[in-house]
Amino acid sequence: MSLTEDKLNRLLNELSFDANGLIPAIAQQFDSGEVLMMAWMNKEAVKATLTENRGVYWSRSRNSLWRKGESSGQIQQLKEFRWDCDRDTILLLVDQTGVACHTGRRNCFYFAIRGDEVTTISDVIIDPSSLYQA
Amino acid sequence: MSLTEDKLNRLLNELSFDANGLIPAIAQQFDSGEVLMMAWMNKEAVKATLTENRGVYWSRSRNSLWRKGESSGQIQQLKEFRWDCDRDTILLLVDQTGVACHTGRRNCFYFAIRGDEVTTISDVIIDPSSLYQA
């Protein structure tokens, strides 16, 4: 992706950010279609995602830009940047290194209802303590 | 899905709704993996989705429960209900009848950046005027 600064600014004006200046962004593994996670972006995060070609979000808990994988190494290489009819949700197609979830699971959506029970449907594949070492 | 009322209430207490009482819900076509749309649910919508086994959202513009497809016929049969590690995003696996998007496209994410251009990547497959007749 290589929008000119002019086109990038036009896109930032076109997207609909909420009262907190944020827009939800869904990350999907580009080849398998697996939905990996949902996080939030502000204008700065959209800009960083598009110029660095990787998933960059806004951390609402840390109140700072969050380059996904910067401490864990589990980065998201950007394959395509899409948005929806209402211009208020982003869909990133990415190539996820390792795991998207801080619990060490491939994706964050591991709670499910099966039959009449709430259950956990995917396994931890990377020890989370190895993801966030001091 | 057939949670007892007790388990359903436990789930509603466990999910993290925002300051407006809403939680984002991503709808994904269960077999193809296509991400169809993102919308919002309140507790009532979660309850209706799980008891009626179809996608039911909260319309922020109409300020009312929105049984997806109730006027257009483009319903979402619920295949699986999942949520994420932070309990603040829902992922519905659904079987979408026809189109998810009010523009008559199969999914809502039809704006994309290709090369250095913003472009529209999917076609209208149902005339939107036929979806919302008086």
Short mmCIF file of C-alpha atoms in Angstrom, two decimals:
data_model
loop_
_atom_site.label_atom_id
_atom_site.label_comp_id
_atom_site.label_asym_id
_atom_site.label_seq_id
_atom_site.Cartn_x
_atom_site.Cartn_y
_atom_site.Cartn_z
CA MET A 1 0.00 0.00 0.00
CA SER A 2 1.36 3.36 -0.91
CA LEU A 3 -1.23 6.11 -0.78
CA THR A 4 0.10 9.59 -1.36
CA GLU A 5 -0.12 11.84 1.69
CA ASP A 6 -3.00 13.64 0.02
CA LYS A 7 -5.00 10.44 -0.51
CA LEU A 8 -4.18 9.22 2.98
CA ASN A 9 -5.52 12.46 4.48
CA ARG A 10 -8.65 12.17 2.36
CA LEU A 11 -9.16 8.63 3.69
CA LEU A 12 -8.67 9.80 7.29
CA ASN A 13 -11.34 12.44 6.73
CA GLU A 14 -13.67 9.94 5.13
CA LEU A 15 -13.50 7.34 7.91
CA SER A 16 -15.96 7.78 10.74
CA PHE A 17 -14.21 7.91 14.11
CA ASP A 18 -16.34 7.77 17.26
CA ALA A 19 -16.62 10.37 20.03
CA ASN A 20 -13.30 9.14 21.42
CA GLY A 21 -11.62 9.44 18.03
CA LEU A 22 -11.56 5.67 17.56
CA ILE A 23 -12.72 3.19 14.94
CA PRO A 24 -12.93 -0.60 15.40
CA ALA A 25 -10.58 -2.71 13.29
CA ILE A 26 -11.05 -6.42 12.70
CA ALA A 27 -7.94 -8.44 11.84
CA GLN A 28 -8.46 -11.48 9.63
CA GLN A 29 -5.80 -13.95 8.49
CA PHE A 30 -5.61 -13.25 4.76
CA ASP A 31 -5.40 -16.82 3.48
CA SER A 32 -7.42 -18.92 5.92
CA GLY A 33 -10.12 -16.32 6.66
CA GLU A 34 -9.72 -16.86 10.42
CA VAL A 35 -10.91 -13.84 12.40
CA LEU A 36 -7.98 -13.15 14.70
CA MET A 37 -8.97 -10.21 16.90
CA MET A 38 -10.73 -6.87 17.08
CA ALA A 39 -8.99 -3.75 18.33
CA TRP A 40 -9.25 0.02 17.97
CA MET A 41 -7.48 2.60 15.85
CA ASN A 42 -7.25 6.35 16.00
CA LYS A 43 -6.11 8.42 13.02
CA GLU A 44 -2.48 8.00 14.01
CA ALA A 45 -2.87 4.21 14.12
CA VAL A 46 -4.53 4.12 10.68
CA LYS A 47 -1.70 6.20 9.31
CA ALA A 48 0.97 4.01 10.91
CA THR A 49 -0.74 0.81 9.71
CA LEU A 50 -0.77 2.09 6.14
CA THR A 51 2.71 3.55 6.07
CA GLU A 52 4.41 0.69 7.95
CA ASN A 53 2.30 -2.07 6.34
CA ARG A 54 1.62 -3.79 9.66
CA GLY A 55 -1.19 -3.85 12.21
CA VAL A 56 -0.88 -0.80 14.46
CA TYR A 57 -3.69 -0.04 16.94
CA TRP A 58 -4.54 2.37 19.70
CA SER A 59 -4.30 0.78 23.13
CA ARG A 60 -7.19 2.10 25.20
CA SER A 61 -5.67 0.65 28.37
CA ARG A 62 -2.18 2.08 27.85
CA ASN A 63 -3.45 5.16 26.02
CA SER A 64 -0.73 4.88 23.43
CA LEU A 65 -0.01 3.59 19.95
CA TRP A 66 0.30 -0.19 19.94
CA ARG A 67 2.43 -1.74 17.24
CA LYS A 68 1.03 -5.25 17.45
CA GLY A 69 3.93 -7.57 18.21
CA GLU A 70 6.40 -4.90 19.22
CA SER A 71 7.10 -6.65 22.52
CA SER A 72 5.85 -10.18 21.76
CA GLY A 73 7.17 -10.54 18.22
CA GLN A 74 3.69 -11.64 17.06
CA ILE A 75 3.40 -9.07 14.30
CA GLN A 76 0.71 -8.66 11.65
CA GLN A 77 1.97 -8.00 8.15
CA LEU A 78 -0.66 -6.03 6.28
CA LYS A 79 -2.01 -7.67 3.13
CA GLU A 80 -5.06 -5.50 2.50
CA PHE A 81 -6.85 -2.60 4.15
CA ARG A 82 -10.65 -2.50 3.75
CA TRP A 83 -13.53 -0.60 5.32
CA ASP A 84 -17.26 -0.86 5.28
CA CYS A 85 -20.29 0.88 3.74
CA ASP A 86 -20.80 3.09 6.81
CA ARG A 87 -17.07 3.90 6.93
CA ASP A 88 -17.08 3.10 10.64
CA THR A 89 -15.36 -0.29 10.72
CA ILE A 90 -12.01 -1.39 9.29
CA LEU A 91 -11.13 -4.90 8.13
CA LEU A 92 -7.44 -5.71 7.94
CA LEU A 93 -6.29 -8.73 6.00
CA VAL A 94 -3.01 -9.68 7.62
CA ASP A 95 -0.42 -12.39 7.82
CA GLN A 96 -0.23 -13.07 11.55
CA THR A 97 3.10 -14.31 12.89
CA GLY A 98 2.55 -16.92 15.60
CA VAL A 99 -0.47 -15.98 17.69
CA ALA A 100 -2.79 -12.98 17.78
CA CYS A 101 -4.01 -13.52 21.35
CA HIS A 102 -2.11 -12.55 24.48
CA THR A 103 -3.22 -15.87 26.00
CA GLY A 104 -1.04 -17.69 23.44
CA ARG A 105 -3.96 -18.79 21.28
CA ARG A 106 -3.98 -18.25 17.53
CA ASN A 107 -7.08 -16.02 17.77
CA CYS A 108 -8.92 -14.22 20.55
CA PHE A 109 -12.38 -15.71 19.95
CA TYR A 110 -12.03 -18.89 21.95
CA PHE A 111 -15.16 -18.79 24.10
CA ALA A 112 -18.18 -20.43 22.49
CA ILE A 113 -21.54 -21.92 23.25
CA ARG A 114 -21.79 -25.56 22.25
CA GLY A 115 -25.09 -27.21 23.01
CA ASP A 116 -26.09 -25.87 26.42
CA GLU A 117 -22.58 -25.14 27.67
CA VAL A 118 -20.07 -22.31 27.55
CA THR A 119 -16.79 -23.84 26.48
CA THR A 120 -13.24 -23.00 25.35
CA ILE A 121 -12.69 -24.07 21.78
CA SER A 122 -9.01 -23.51 21.05
CA ASP A 123 -5.72 -24.41 22.67
CA VAL A 124 -2.82 -22.35 23.90
CA ILE A 125 -0.09 -22.96 21.31
CA ILE A 126 2.57 -20.58 22.66
CA ASP A 127 3.27 -20.24 26.37
CA PRO A 128 2.08 -16.68 27.12
CA SER A 129 4.89 -16.17 29.64
CA SER A 130 7.33 -16.53 26.73
CA LEU A 131 5.55 -13.75 24.83
CA TYR A 132 6.04 -11.00 27.36
CA GLN A 133 9.43 -11.40 28.99
CA ALA A 134 11.00 -8.59 30.94
CA MET B 1 -27.94 -23.12 21.13
CA SER B 2 -30.03 -23.65 24.17
CA LEU B 3 -28.56 -22.09 27.29
CA THR B 4 -30.73 -22.26 30.37
CA GLU B 5 -31.94 -18.88 31.57
CA ASP B 6 -29.48 -19.12 34.43
CA LYS B 7 -26.52 -19.69 32.11
CA LEU B 8 -27.71 -16.99 29.72
CA ASN B 9 -27.85 -14.47 32.57
CA ARG B 10 -24.38 -15.51 33.69
CA LEU B 11 -23.11 -14.91 30.15
CA LEU B 12 -24.79 -11.48 30.01
CA ASN B 13 -23.03 -10.56 33.26
CA GLU B 14 -19.72 -11.87 31.99
CA LEU B 15 -19.72 -9.94 28.69
CA SER B 16 -18.27 -6.45 28.83
CA PHE B 17 -20.71 -3.86 27.50
CA ASP B 18 -19.45 -0.31 26.92
CA ALA B 19 -20.67 2.93 28.55
CA ASN B 20 -23.68 2.88 26.20
CA GLY B 21 -24.51 -0.71 27.11
CA LEU B 22 -23.27 -2.01 23.76
CA ILE B 23 -20.79 -4.61 22.54
CA PRO B 24 -19.52 -4.96 18.96
CA ALA B 25 -20.51 -8.14 17.10
CA ILE B 26 -18.77 -9.35 13.96
CA ALA B 27 -20.80 -11.58 11.63
CA GLN B 28 -18.85 -14.13 9.62
CA GLN B 29 -20.24 -16.56 7.04
CA PHE B 30 -19.75 -19.91 8.80
CA ASP B 31 -18.52 -21.97 5.83
CA SER B 32 -16.59 -19.54 3.63
CA GLY B 33 -15.07 -17.44 6.43
CA GLU B 34 -16.18 -14.22 4.70
CA VAL B 35 -16.50 -11.34 7.16
CA LEU B 36 -19.96 -9.97 6.40
CA MET B 37 -20.48 -6.98 8.70
CA MET B 38 -19.97 -5.52 12.13
CA ALA B 39 -22.84 -4.21 14.23
CA TRP B 40 -23.69 -3.62 17.88
CA MET B 41 -25.64 -5.55 20.48
CA ASN B 42 -27.09 -4.65 23.84
CA LYS B 43 -28.08 -7.31 26.39
CA GLU B 44 -31.51 -7.63 24.84
CA ALA B 45 -29.99 -8.25 21.40
CA VAL B 46 -27.61 -10.91 22.75
CA LYS B 47 -30.55 -12.61 24.43
CA ALA B 48 -32.69 -12.45 21.27
CA THR B 49 -29.82 -13.74 19.11
CA LEU B 50 -29.35 -16.75 21.37
CA THR B 51 -32.99 -17.59 21.93
CA GLU B 52 -34.10 -17.03 18.31
CA ASN B 53 -30.91 -18.45 16.74
CA ARG B 54 -30.53 -15.56 14.32
CA GLY B 55 -28.53 -12.35 14.15
CA VAL B 56 -30.31 -9.67 16.20
CA TYR B 57 -28.57 -6.34 16.81
CA TRP B 58 -29.19 -2.98 18.40
CA SER B 59 -29.74 -0.25 15.83
CA ARG B 60 -27.99 2.87 17.10
CA SER B 61 -29.68 5.01 14.43
CA ARG B 62 -33.21 3.74 15.08
CA ASN B 63 -32.57 3.13 18.78
CA SER B 64 -34.37 -0.18 18.66
CA LEU B 65 -33.81 -3.91 18.38
CA TRP B 66 -32.89 -4.86 14.82
CA ARG B 67 -33.72 -8.37 13.72
CA LYS B 68 -31.38 -8.52 10.73
CA GLY B 69 -33.49 -9.25 7.66
CA GLU B 70 -36.86 -8.50 9.23
CA SER B 71 -37.73 -6.07 6.45
CA SER B 72 -35.30 -7.16 3.72
CA GLY B 73 -35.55 -10.93 4.17
CA GLN B 74 -31.73 -11.15 4.31
CA ILE B 75 -31.61 -13.02 7.60
CA GLN B 76 -28.65 -14.53 9.43
CA GLN B 77 -29.17 -18.01 10.79
CA LEU B 78 -26.94 -18.47 13.82
CA LYS B 79 -24.43 -21.31 13.57
CA GLU B 80 -22.15 -20.44 16.49
CA PHE B 81 -21.81 -17.71 19.09
CA ARG B 82 -18.26 -16.87 20.21
CA TRP B 83 -16.59 -14.09 22.16
CA ASP B 84 -13.06 -13.00 22.83
CA CYS B 85 -10.46 -13.08 25.60
CA ASP B 86 -11.41 -9.61 26.85
CA ARG B 87 -15.12 -10.49 26.66
CA ASP B 88 -15.74 -7.24 24.81
CA THR B 89 -16.28 -8.45 21.24
CA ILE B 90 -18.66 -11.08 19.87
CA LEU B 91 -18.09 -13.20 16.77
CA LEU B 92 -21.20 -14.74 15.22
CA LEU B 93 -20.83 -17.55 12.74
CA VAL B 94 -23.92 -17.31 10.59
CA ASP B 95 -25.51 -18.54 7.42
CA GLN B 96 -26.36 -15.32 5.60
CA THR B 97 -29.34 -15.40 3.26
CA GLY B 98 -28.66 -13.28 0.16
CA VAL B 99 -26.68 -10.22 1.11
CA ALA B 100 -25.52 -8.74 4.40
CA CYS B 101 -25.07 -5.19 3.11
CA HIS B 102 -27.86 -2.67 2.61
CA THR B 103 -26.17 -1.67 -0.66
CA GLY B 104 -26.98 -5.12 -2.07
CA ARG B 105 -23.43 -6.44 -1.74
CA ARG B 106 -22.70 -9.76 -0.12
CA ASN B 107 -20.61 -8.09 2.60
CA CYS B 108 -20.14 -4.53 3.87
CA PHE B 109 -16.35 -4.33 3.49
CA TYR B 110 -16.14 -3.29 -0.14
CA PHE B 111 -13.81 -0.32 0.05
CA ALA B 112 -10.14 -1.22 -0.26
CA ILE B 113 -6.76 0.21 -1.05
CA ARG B 114 -5.15 -1.45 -4.05
CA GLY B 115 -1.79 -0.06 -5.03
CA ASP B 116 -2.08 3.69 -4.59
CA GLU B 117 -5.84 3.90 -5.13
CA VAL B 118 -9.01 3.63 -3.08
CA THR B 119 -11.31 1.27 -4.94
CA THR B 120 -14.56 -0.68 -4.66
CA ILE B 121 -13.89 -4.41 -4.70
CA SER B 122 -17.27 -6.10 -4.84
CA ASP B 123 -20.39 -5.84 -6.94
CA VAL B 124 -24.00 -5.17 -6.10
CA ILE B 125 -25.69 -8.55 -6.51
CA ILE B 126 -29.20 -7.62 -5.37
CA ASP B 127 -30.84 -4.33 -6.35
CA PRO B 128 -31.04 -2.48 -3.02
CA SER B 129 -34.38 -0.92 -3.98
CA SER B 130 -35.82 -4.45 -4.02
CA LEU B 131 -34.61 -5.04 -0.44
CA TYR B 132 -36.54 -2.24 1.20
CA GLN B 133 -39.89 -1.90 -0.50
CA ALA B 134 -42.72 0.03 1.09
#
